[in-house]
Amino acid sequence: MAASVFTRTLLGHRLVHFSFPLSSKPQIFTTLFGVLVAILCLEWSRVLCYDCGGFLGFPPIEGCVKKPFPLLVEPAYAAYKTPAYPVMSSSITGMRASFSTQSLSPNDPVVSVDWLYSNLREPDMKVLDASWYMPDEQRNPIQEYQVAHIPGALFFDVDGIADRTTKLPHMLPSEEAFAAAVSALGIQNKDGVVVYDGKGIFSAARVWWMFRVFGHDRVWVLDGGLPRWRASGYDVESSASGDAILKASAAGEAIEKVYQGQAVGPITFQTKFQPHLIWTLDQVRQNIEGQTHQHIDARSKARFDGSAPEPRKGIRCGHVPGSKCIPFPQMLDASLALLPADELKKQFEKEGISLDSPVVTSCGTGVTACILALGLHRLGKADVAVYDGSWTEWGAHPDTPVDACS
């Protein structure tokens, strides 16, 4: 822990500290004067620039273009917090507002960076860095997280929080294992969860889908991810706290213990499995004949056609018979944010996909298939299934049928 603090100091991790005593409970103001003082103190804190320490209306440090960031530590006497949404005057007394989903469309699976910025410090808000990269990219997500992440975000290990009984990559873990890992991260069922990644929208969609499979609908993907957050001028933390690293490690340990039959720590997250959101190899095989679902493959057209080799050894080229190809980048704009609903609809319609019929998606390893599910969710289809094993399982299986266009 001491080494962590020392490293943060060397990295110049700028946090604002006060000598005011902290209190775990908001103080009750008995006079109007006290309330006014608290509001003034809070407004003063809201304009402190997290990057350079300057104040709006006063000259900042030269070259600073960052947006003001809320204080990480507020004085005890500034316990009054402006609600994130309107409340009835009769309910204000003794109330501390939690983040609001009232401004979010029930069909929209993403939130903007501005919305997250406004709600980042709410106690029931959890932010997860779920960055993951293809093996040939040679990028280390945990190292990148430690270098730069959204303040307060925890690291969600896509490869680690996975089924340990299979050699297939990052397959969905069991209910017990997921509950243990998420609980170790400090997440509860009452929490809202925002997931982001280092590309824009990529692996975050996978973790969004995982939470939904286990019955947690209060989950969103950060539109544009970390790149848009930084491009919008919002600051990042340049080192991980000891608590964040411990939680990430504890989540991995919890997964191991579950699969080894050992007892795990207290469970704060209860799962409610949604089997219609995940498909197996056998279901895909049956669908070739039954055609109950439209099967969409998120891989590139070249991989789908079989004209490009698979990135993993021992995997045949081609696609599942009867499936159609909509490469996942067609869901995203140039900044890797989710397209508007009207543009998404055009992408599916031009490939002959009916939004009135059931859909199952797949890809290489079950990651980018979730981006298709994300786009369909924005169009009101919340029941899209994902074939978890995807082409890595199908293409390696000795007796699964394969079509190829070349």
Short mmCIF file of C-alpha atoms in Angstrom, two decimals:
data_model
loop_
_atom_site.label_atom_id
_atom_site.label_comp_id
_atom_site.label_asym_id
_atom_site.label_seq_id
_atom_site.Cartn_x
_atom_site.Cartn_y
_atom_site.Cartn_z
CA MET A 1 0.00 0.00 0.00
CA ALA A 2 2.82 2.40 0.86
CA ALA A 3 4.47 1.61 -2.47
CA SER A 4 1.20 2.39 -4.24
CA VAL A 5 0.93 5.77 -2.55
CA PHE A 6 4.56 6.53 -3.34
CA THR A 7 4.04 5.62 -7.01
CA ARG A 8 0.98 7.86 -7.21
CA THR A 9 3.05 10.72 -5.82
CA LEU A 10 5.81 10.18 -8.36
CA LEU A 11 3.30 10.09 -11.19
CA GLY A 12 1.95 13.45 -10.09
CA HIS A 13 -1.53 12.12 -9.49
CA ARG A 14 -3.32 15.34 -8.59
CA LEU A 15 -6.01 14.90 -5.97
CA VAL A 16 -7.54 17.67 -3.92
CA HIS A 17 -7.33 17.18 -0.19
CA PHE A 18 -8.93 19.10 2.65
CA SER A 19 -8.15 19.29 6.30
CA PHE A 20 -11.85 19.31 7.15
CA PRO A 21 -13.02 16.35 9.23
CA LEU A 22 -14.99 13.77 7.27
CA SER A 23 -18.34 12.45 8.31
CA SER A 24 -20.08 9.32 7.11
CA LYS A 25 -23.50 10.98 7.45
CA PRO A 26 -24.71 14.32 6.05
CA GLN A 27 -25.08 16.95 8.73
CA ILE A 28 -28.56 18.37 9.25
CA PHE A 29 -28.79 22.11 8.70
CA THR A 30 -31.17 23.77 11.08
CA THR A 31 -30.96 27.27 9.71
CA LEU A 32 -31.36 28.79 6.27
CA PHE A 33 -27.94 30.41 6.72
CA GLY A 34 -26.33 27.01 7.14
CA VAL A 35 -27.94 25.71 3.95
CA LEU A 36 -26.76 28.74 1.98
CA VAL A 37 -23.21 28.31 3.26
CA ALA A 38 -23.24 24.64 2.25
CA ILE A 39 -24.49 25.43 -1.25
CA LEU A 40 -21.83 28.11 -1.71
CA CYS A 41 -19.13 25.69 -0.58
CA LEU A 42 -20.42 23.00 -2.92
CA GLU A 43 -20.59 25.35 -5.90
CA TRP A 44 -17.03 26.48 -5.11
CA SER A 45 -15.91 22.84 -5.22
CA ARG A 46 -17.71 22.14 -8.50
CA VAL A 47 -15.60 24.61 -10.44
CA LEU A 48 -12.24 23.33 -9.29
CA CYS A 49 -10.29 22.14 -12.32
CA TYR A 50 -9.18 18.57 -11.68
CA ASP A 51 -6.27 18.92 -14.08
CA CYS A 52 -4.57 22.16 -13.04
CA GLY A 53 -6.25 23.35 -9.82
CA GLY A 54 -7.52 26.58 -11.41
CA PHE A 55 -10.99 28.01 -10.93
CA LEU A 56 -13.46 29.11 -13.57
CA GLY A 57 -13.44 32.88 -13.68
CA PHE A 58 -9.80 32.94 -12.56
CA PRO A 59 -6.70 32.34 -14.70
CA PRO A 60 -5.94 28.61 -14.85
CA ILE A 61 -2.48 27.19 -15.23
CA GLU A 62 -1.22 27.97 -18.72
CA GLY A 63 -2.21 25.40 -21.31
CA CYS A 64 -5.01 23.83 -19.27
CA VAL A 65 -8.04 23.04 -21.43
CA LYS A 66 -9.65 20.45 -19.21
CA LYS A 67 -13.21 20.63 -17.98
CA PRO A 68 -13.80 21.10 -14.25
CA PHE A 69 -14.08 17.85 -12.37
CA PRO A 70 -15.98 17.25 -9.10
CA LEU A 71 -13.93 16.97 -5.95
CA LEU A 72 -13.02 13.47 -4.93
CA VAL A 73 -13.40 14.50 -1.30
CA GLU A 74 -16.03 17.01 -0.22
CA PRO A 75 -15.99 18.91 3.09
CA ALA A 76 -18.29 17.45 5.70
CA TYR A 77 -20.32 20.65 5.90
CA ALA A 78 -21.03 20.50 2.13
CA ALA A 79 -23.22 17.41 2.38
CA TYR A 80 -26.07 18.98 0.41
CA LYS A 81 -25.90 17.75 -3.18
CA THR A 82 -27.79 19.11 -6.15
CA PRO A 83 -30.05 16.29 -7.40
CA ALA A 84 -29.39 14.85 -10.86
CA TYR A 85 -33.12 15.16 -11.60
CA PRO A 86 -36.07 17.25 -10.33
CA VAL A 87 -37.63 16.18 -7.01
CA MET A 88 -40.76 17.24 -5.18
CA SER A 89 -40.06 19.92 -2.59
CA SER A 90 -41.74 17.87 0.12
CA SER A 91 -39.17 15.09 -0.36
CA ILE A 92 -36.00 17.20 -0.16
CA THR A 93 -35.57 17.13 3.60
CA GLY A 94 -33.05 14.52 4.65
CA MET A 95 -32.66 13.26 1.10
CA ARG A 96 -29.44 12.57 -0.75
CA ALA A 97 -30.24 12.14 -4.43
CA SER A 98 -29.02 9.06 -6.22
CA PHE A 99 -28.38 8.98 -9.95
CA SER A 100 -31.44 9.07 -12.18
CA THR A 101 -32.30 6.86 -15.12
CA GLN A 102 -35.39 8.95 -15.90
CA SER A 103 -33.51 10.79 -18.65
CA LEU A 104 -32.52 7.50 -20.30
CA SER A 105 -34.65 5.82 -22.94
CA PRO A 106 -35.64 2.29 -21.90
CA ASN A 107 -34.54 1.10 -25.35
CA ASP A 108 -31.19 2.87 -25.32
CA PRO A 109 -28.34 0.68 -24.06
CA VAL A 110 -25.73 3.48 -24.07
CA VAL A 111 -25.10 6.65 -22.07
CA SER A 112 -23.17 9.73 -23.13
CA VAL A 113 -19.93 10.87 -21.55
CA ASP A 114 -21.72 14.03 -20.36
CA TRP A 115 -24.36 11.96 -18.58
CA LEU A 116 -21.70 9.83 -16.90
CA TYR A 117 -19.73 12.92 -15.89
CA SER A 118 -22.83 14.35 -14.21
CA ASN A 119 -23.57 11.13 -12.33
CA LEU A 120 -20.08 9.75 -11.75
CA ARG A 121 -19.93 10.40 -8.01
CA GLU A 122 -23.34 9.02 -7.12
CA PRO A 123 -23.07 6.23 -4.54
CA ASP A 124 -25.11 3.72 -6.56
CA MET A 125 -23.11 4.21 -9.73
CA LYS A 126 -20.38 1.71 -10.63
CA VAL A 127 -18.09 2.22 -13.62
CA LEU A 128 -16.17 -0.67 -15.15
CA ASP A 129 -13.22 -0.60 -17.52
CA ALA A 130 -13.81 -3.75 -19.57
CA SER A 131 -11.09 -3.21 -22.15
CA TRP A 132 -10.02 -6.31 -24.06
CA TYR A 133 -8.03 -6.64 -27.26
CA MET A 134 -7.40 -9.23 -29.94
CA PRO A 135 -4.20 -11.22 -29.34
CA ASP A 136 -2.49 -9.83 -32.45
CA GLU A 137 -2.95 -6.26 -31.19
CA GLN A 138 -0.40 -6.89 -28.44
CA ARG A 139 -2.11 -4.51 -26.02
CA ASN A 140 -2.35 -5.17 -22.30
CA PRO A 141 -5.69 -3.94 -20.94
CA ILE A 142 -4.79 -4.03 -17.24
CA GLN A 143 -1.60 -2.06 -17.87
CA GLU A 144 -3.54 0.50 -19.91
CA TYR A 145 -6.11 0.71 -17.11
CA GLN A 146 -3.34 1.50 -14.62
CA VAL A 147 -1.99 4.23 -16.90
CA ALA A 148 -5.32 5.95 -17.60
CA HIS A 149 -8.92 5.25 -16.63
CA ILE A 150 -12.08 7.13 -15.77
CA PRO A 151 -11.87 8.29 -12.12
CA GLY A 152 -13.24 5.66 -9.77
CA ALA A 153 -13.58 2.98 -12.45
CA LEU A 154 -12.82 -0.63 -11.58
CA PHE A 155 -11.20 -3.12 -13.94
CA PHE A 156 -13.37 -5.97 -15.26
CA ASP A 157 -11.19 -8.78 -16.61
CA VAL A 158 -13.03 -10.21 -19.65
CA ASP A 159 -10.67 -13.18 -19.90
CA GLY A 160 -10.56 -13.73 -16.12
CA ILE A 161 -14.27 -13.53 -15.26
CA ALA A 162 -15.04 -16.52 -17.43
CA ASP A 163 -15.80 -20.24 -17.46
CA ARG A 164 -12.75 -22.13 -16.20
CA THR A 165 -14.02 -25.54 -17.38
CA THR A 166 -13.44 -24.92 -21.10
CA LYS A 167 -10.49 -24.01 -23.31
CA LEU A 168 -12.69 -21.66 -25.35
CA PRO A 169 -11.81 -18.01 -24.63
CA HIS A 170 -13.83 -15.90 -22.17
CA MET A 171 -16.94 -18.07 -22.18
CA LEU A 172 -19.75 -17.03 -19.86
CA PRO A 173 -19.06 -18.19 -16.28
CA SER A 174 -21.58 -19.97 -14.11
CA GLU A 175 -24.12 -17.97 -12.14
CA GLU A 176 -22.30 -18.69 -8.89
CA ALA A 177 -18.94 -17.64 -10.34
CA PHE A 178 -20.28 -14.41 -11.85
CA ALA A 179 -22.05 -13.47 -8.62
CA ALA A 180 -18.87 -14.12 -6.62
CA ALA A 181 -16.68 -12.06 -8.97
CA VAL A 182 -19.09 -9.13 -9.23
CA SER A 183 -19.58 -9.13 -5.47
CA ALA A 184 -15.81 -8.98 -5.02
CA LEU A 185 -15.85 -5.85 -7.18
CA GLY A 186 -18.32 -4.31 -4.73
CA ILE A 187 -21.32 -4.32 -7.06
CA GLN A 188 -24.85 -4.84 -5.75
CA ASN A 189 -28.18 -5.38 -7.49
CA LYS A 190 -29.28 -1.84 -6.66
CA ASP A 191 -26.31 -0.36 -8.52
CA GLY A 192 -26.34 1.12 -11.97
CA VAL A 193 -23.38 -0.11 -14.00
CA VAL A 194 -21.70 1.75 -16.86
CA VAL A 195 -19.16 -0.22 -18.87
CA TYR A 196 -16.54 1.23 -21.20
CA ASP A 197 -13.46 0.13 -23.10
CA GLY A 198 -10.36 1.65 -24.62
CA LYS A 199 -11.52 1.48 -28.24
CA GLY A 200 -14.90 3.23 -28.22
CA ILE A 201 -17.42 0.41 -28.30
CA PHE A 202 -15.86 -3.02 -28.44
CA SER A 203 -15.48 -5.37 -25.48
CA ALA A 204 -17.71 -3.23 -23.25
CA ALA A 205 -20.69 -4.59 -25.17
CA ARG A 206 -19.70 -8.10 -24.08
CA VAL A 207 -19.81 -7.17 -20.39
CA TRP A 208 -23.11 -5.31 -20.93
CA TRP A 209 -24.51 -8.55 -22.33
CA MET A 210 -23.07 -10.62 -19.47
CA PHE A 211 -24.84 -8.52 -16.85
CA ARG A 212 -28.10 -8.80 -18.79
CA VAL A 213 -27.76 -12.59 -19.10
CA PHE A 214 -27.59 -12.71 -15.30
CA GLY A 215 -30.68 -10.55 -14.89
CA HIS A 216 -29.19 -7.09 -14.29
CA ASP A 217 -30.88 -4.56 -16.59
CA ARG A 218 -29.43 -1.46 -14.93
CA VAL A 219 -26.37 -1.61 -17.16
CA TRP A 220 -25.23 0.64 -20.00
CA VAL A 221 -22.27 1.02 -22.34
CA LEU A 222 -20.45 4.35 -22.41
CA ASP A 223 -20.99 5.65 -25.94
CA GLY A 224 -17.60 6.24 -27.52
CA GLY A 225 -15.80 4.77 -24.52
CA LEU A 226 -12.58 6.13 -23.07
CA PRO A 227 -11.55 7.86 -26.34
CA ARG A 228 -14.68 10.03 -26.34
CA TRP A 229 -14.35 10.70 -22.60
CA ARG A 230 -10.85 12.07 -23.13
CA ALA A 231 -11.75 13.89 -26.35
CA SER A 232 -14.54 15.66 -24.43
CA GLY A 233 -11.95 17.13 -22.05
CA TYR A 234 -12.77 15.02 -19.02
CA ASP A 235 -9.84 13.95 -16.91
CA VAL A 236 -8.56 10.46 -16.18
CA GLU A 237 -6.77 8.91 -13.26
CA SER A 238 -3.20 8.06 -14.06
CA SER A 239 -2.74 5.31 -11.50
CA ALA A 240 -4.94 2.72 -9.88
CA SER A 241 -5.73 2.90 -6.19
CA GLY A 242 -4.77 0.03 -3.94
CA ASP A 243 -8.46 -0.67 -3.36
CA ALA A 244 -9.16 -0.97 -7.10
CA ILE A 245 -6.29 -3.38 -7.64
CA LEU A 246 -7.33 -5.45 -4.64
CA LYS A 247 -10.91 -5.69 -5.94
CA ALA A 248 -9.77 -6.78 -9.40
CA SER A 249 -7.54 -9.41 -7.81
CA ALA A 250 -10.31 -10.53 -5.47
CA ALA A 251 -12.68 -11.01 -8.41
CA GLY A 252 -10.20 -13.35 -10.08
CA GLU A 253 -9.64 -15.25 -6.85
CA ALA A 254 -13.39 -15.60 -6.31
CA ILE A 255 -13.79 -17.19 -9.75
CA GLU A 256 -11.01 -19.67 -8.98
CA LYS A 257 -12.53 -20.61 -5.63
CA VAL A 258 -15.96 -21.25 -7.11
CA TYR A 259 -14.60 -23.59 -9.77
CA GLN A 260 -12.45 -25.33 -7.16
CA GLY A 261 -15.47 -25.84 -4.91
CA GLN A 262 -14.18 -23.53 -2.19
CA ALA A 263 -16.18 -21.06 -0.13
CA VAL A 264 -16.13 -17.42 -1.24
CA GLY A 265 -16.72 -14.14 0.56
CA PRO A 266 -20.08 -12.44 1.09
CA ILE A 267 -22.30 -12.33 -2.01
CA THR A 268 -23.82 -8.89 -2.62
CA PHE A 269 -25.06 -9.57 -6.16
CA GLN A 270 -27.85 -12.05 -6.82
CA THR A 271 -28.15 -13.46 -10.35
CA LYS A 272 -31.32 -14.25 -12.26
CA PHE A 273 -30.31 -16.25 -15.31
CA GLN A 274 -31.93 -15.31 -18.63
CA PRO A 275 -31.44 -18.41 -20.82
CA HIS A 276 -33.05 -16.86 -23.91
CA LEU A 277 -30.10 -14.45 -24.25
CA ILE A 278 -27.43 -17.12 -24.74
CA TRP A 279 -27.22 -19.94 -27.28
CA THR A 280 -25.17 -23.12 -27.42
CA LEU A 281 -23.69 -25.03 -30.35
CA ASP A 282 -26.62 -27.44 -30.33
CA GLN A 283 -29.13 -24.61 -30.59
CA VAL A 284 -27.28 -23.15 -33.58
CA ARG A 285 -27.19 -26.58 -35.21
CA GLN A 286 -30.95 -27.00 -34.72
CA ASN A 287 -31.56 -23.53 -36.13
CA ILE A 288 -29.97 -24.51 -39.46
CA GLU A 289 -32.93 -26.78 -40.07
CA GLY A 290 -35.62 -25.02 -38.06
CA GLN A 291 -34.75 -21.43 -39.04
CA THR A 292 -36.57 -20.06 -36.00
CA HIS A 293 -34.02 -17.25 -35.69
CA GLN A 294 -32.19 -15.06 -38.18
CA HIS A 295 -28.49 -15.72 -37.62
CA ILE A 296 -26.19 -12.71 -38.05
CA ASP A 297 -22.39 -13.05 -38.05
CA ALA A 298 -20.42 -9.98 -36.88
CA ARG A 299 -17.07 -11.03 -38.42
CA SER A 300 -15.57 -9.37 -41.46
CA LYS A 301 -16.96 -10.27 -44.88
CA ALA A 302 -13.65 -11.88 -45.83
CA ARG A 303 -13.71 -14.20 -42.82
CA PHE A 304 -17.39 -14.94 -43.37
CA ASP A 305 -16.78 -15.83 -47.03
CA GLY A 306 -13.74 -17.93 -46.14
CA SER A 307 -11.36 -15.86 -48.24
CA ALA A 308 -9.39 -14.70 -45.20
CA PRO A 309 -7.77 -17.01 -42.65
CA GLU A 310 -9.02 -17.18 -39.09
CA PRO A 311 -6.75 -15.50 -36.51
CA ARG A 312 -6.72 -18.61 -34.35
CA LYS A 313 -5.01 -21.80 -35.44
CA GLY A 314 -7.01 -24.92 -36.16
CA ILE A 315 -10.21 -23.07 -37.06
CA ARG A 316 -11.85 -23.73 -40.42
CA CYS A 317 -12.83 -20.83 -42.68
CA GLY A 318 -16.37 -19.98 -43.67
CA HIS A 319 -19.69 -19.52 -41.86
CA VAL A 320 -22.69 -21.29 -40.38
CA PRO A 321 -25.07 -22.35 -43.18
CA GLY A 322 -27.98 -19.93 -43.51
CA SER A 323 -26.31 -17.11 -41.56
CA LYS A 324 -25.86 -13.56 -42.87
CA CYS A 325 -22.93 -11.21 -42.43
CA ILE A 326 -23.14 -7.75 -40.90
CA PRO A 327 -19.62 -6.80 -39.73
CA PHE A 328 -19.79 -5.13 -36.34
CA PRO A 329 -18.17 -1.83 -37.52
CA GLN A 330 -21.40 -1.18 -39.43
CA MET A 331 -23.03 -0.52 -36.04
CA LEU A 332 -20.61 2.32 -35.27
CA ASP A 333 -19.76 5.77 -36.56
CA ALA A 334 -16.28 7.10 -37.32
CA SER A 335 -15.63 7.75 -33.61
CA LEU A 336 -16.67 4.16 -32.71
CA ALA A 337 -19.87 5.33 -31.04
CA LEU A 338 -23.21 3.61 -31.67
CA LEU A 339 -25.09 4.82 -34.75
CA PRO A 340 -28.48 6.55 -34.38
CA ALA A 341 -31.52 4.26 -34.57
CA ASP A 342 -32.50 5.25 -38.12
CA GLU A 343 -29.03 4.48 -39.47
CA LEU A 344 -28.86 1.19 -37.56
CA LYS A 345 -32.19 0.17 -39.04
CA LYS A 346 -30.84 0.75 -42.56
CA GLN A 347 -27.84 -1.48 -41.86
CA PHE A 348 -30.06 -4.41 -40.91
CA GLU A 349 -32.66 -3.84 -43.61
CA LYS A 350 -30.13 -3.81 -46.44
CA GLU A 351 -29.00 -7.29 -45.37
CA GLY A 352 -32.57 -8.56 -45.32
CA ILE A 353 -32.91 -8.73 -41.53
CA SER A 354 -36.47 -8.35 -40.27
CA LEU A 355 -36.79 -6.58 -36.94
CA ASP A 356 -40.08 -8.42 -36.42
CA SER A 357 -38.41 -11.85 -36.29
CA PRO A 358 -36.08 -13.38 -33.66
CA VAL A 359 -32.31 -12.92 -34.02
CA VAL A 360 -29.22 -14.74 -32.81
CA THR A 361 -25.78 -13.22 -33.29
CA SER A 362 -22.29 -14.69 -33.41
CA CYS A 363 -18.72 -13.61 -34.21
CA GLY A 364 -15.25 -15.02 -33.53
CA THR A 365 -15.35 -15.52 -29.75
CA GLY A 366 -18.62 -13.93 -28.60
CA VAL A 367 -17.35 -10.36 -28.15
CA THR A 368 -18.36 -8.38 -31.24
CA ALA A 369 -21.59 -10.38 -31.56
CA CYS A 370 -22.64 -8.36 -28.52
CA ILE A 371 -22.16 -5.14 -30.50
CA LEU A 372 -24.84 -6.38 -32.92
CA ALA A 373 -27.05 -7.13 -29.92
CA LEU A 374 -26.35 -3.62 -28.63
CA GLY A 375 -27.45 -2.06 -31.92
CA LEU A 376 -30.59 -4.21 -32.07
CA HIS A 377 -31.39 -3.26 -28.47
CA ARG A 378 -31.38 0.41 -29.50
CA LEU A 379 -33.99 -0.56 -32.11
CA GLY A 380 -36.21 -2.10 -29.44
CA LYS A 381 -35.11 -5.75 -29.76
CA ALA A 382 -34.10 -6.60 -26.19
CA ASP A 383 -34.33 -10.38 -26.64
CA VAL A 384 -31.42 -10.98 -29.02
CA ALA A 385 -29.50 -14.17 -28.25
CA VAL A 386 -25.71 -14.43 -28.56
CA TYR A 387 -24.00 -17.69 -29.54
CA ASP A 388 -21.35 -17.70 -26.83
CA GLY A 389 -18.87 -20.13 -28.40
CA SER A 390 -19.24 -18.44 -31.80
CA TRP A 391 -16.91 -19.34 -34.68
CA THR A 392 -14.02 -20.42 -32.45
CA GLU A 393 -16.20 -23.27 -31.20
CA TRP A 394 -18.12 -23.94 -34.44
CA GLY A 395 -15.11 -23.79 -36.76
CA ALA A 396 -13.02 -26.09 -34.55
CA HIS A 397 -15.73 -28.71 -34.12
CA PRO A 398 -15.12 -31.79 -36.30
CA ASP A 399 -18.69 -32.38 -37.49
CA THR A 400 -20.33 -28.94 -37.74
CA PRO A 401 -21.40 -27.92 -41.27
CA VAL A 402 -19.55 -25.00 -42.83
CA ASP A 403 -20.38 -22.92 -45.89
CA ALA A 404 -17.85 -20.80 -47.74
CA CYS A 405 -18.26 -18.46 -50.69
CA SER A 406 -14.78 -19.03 -52.06
#
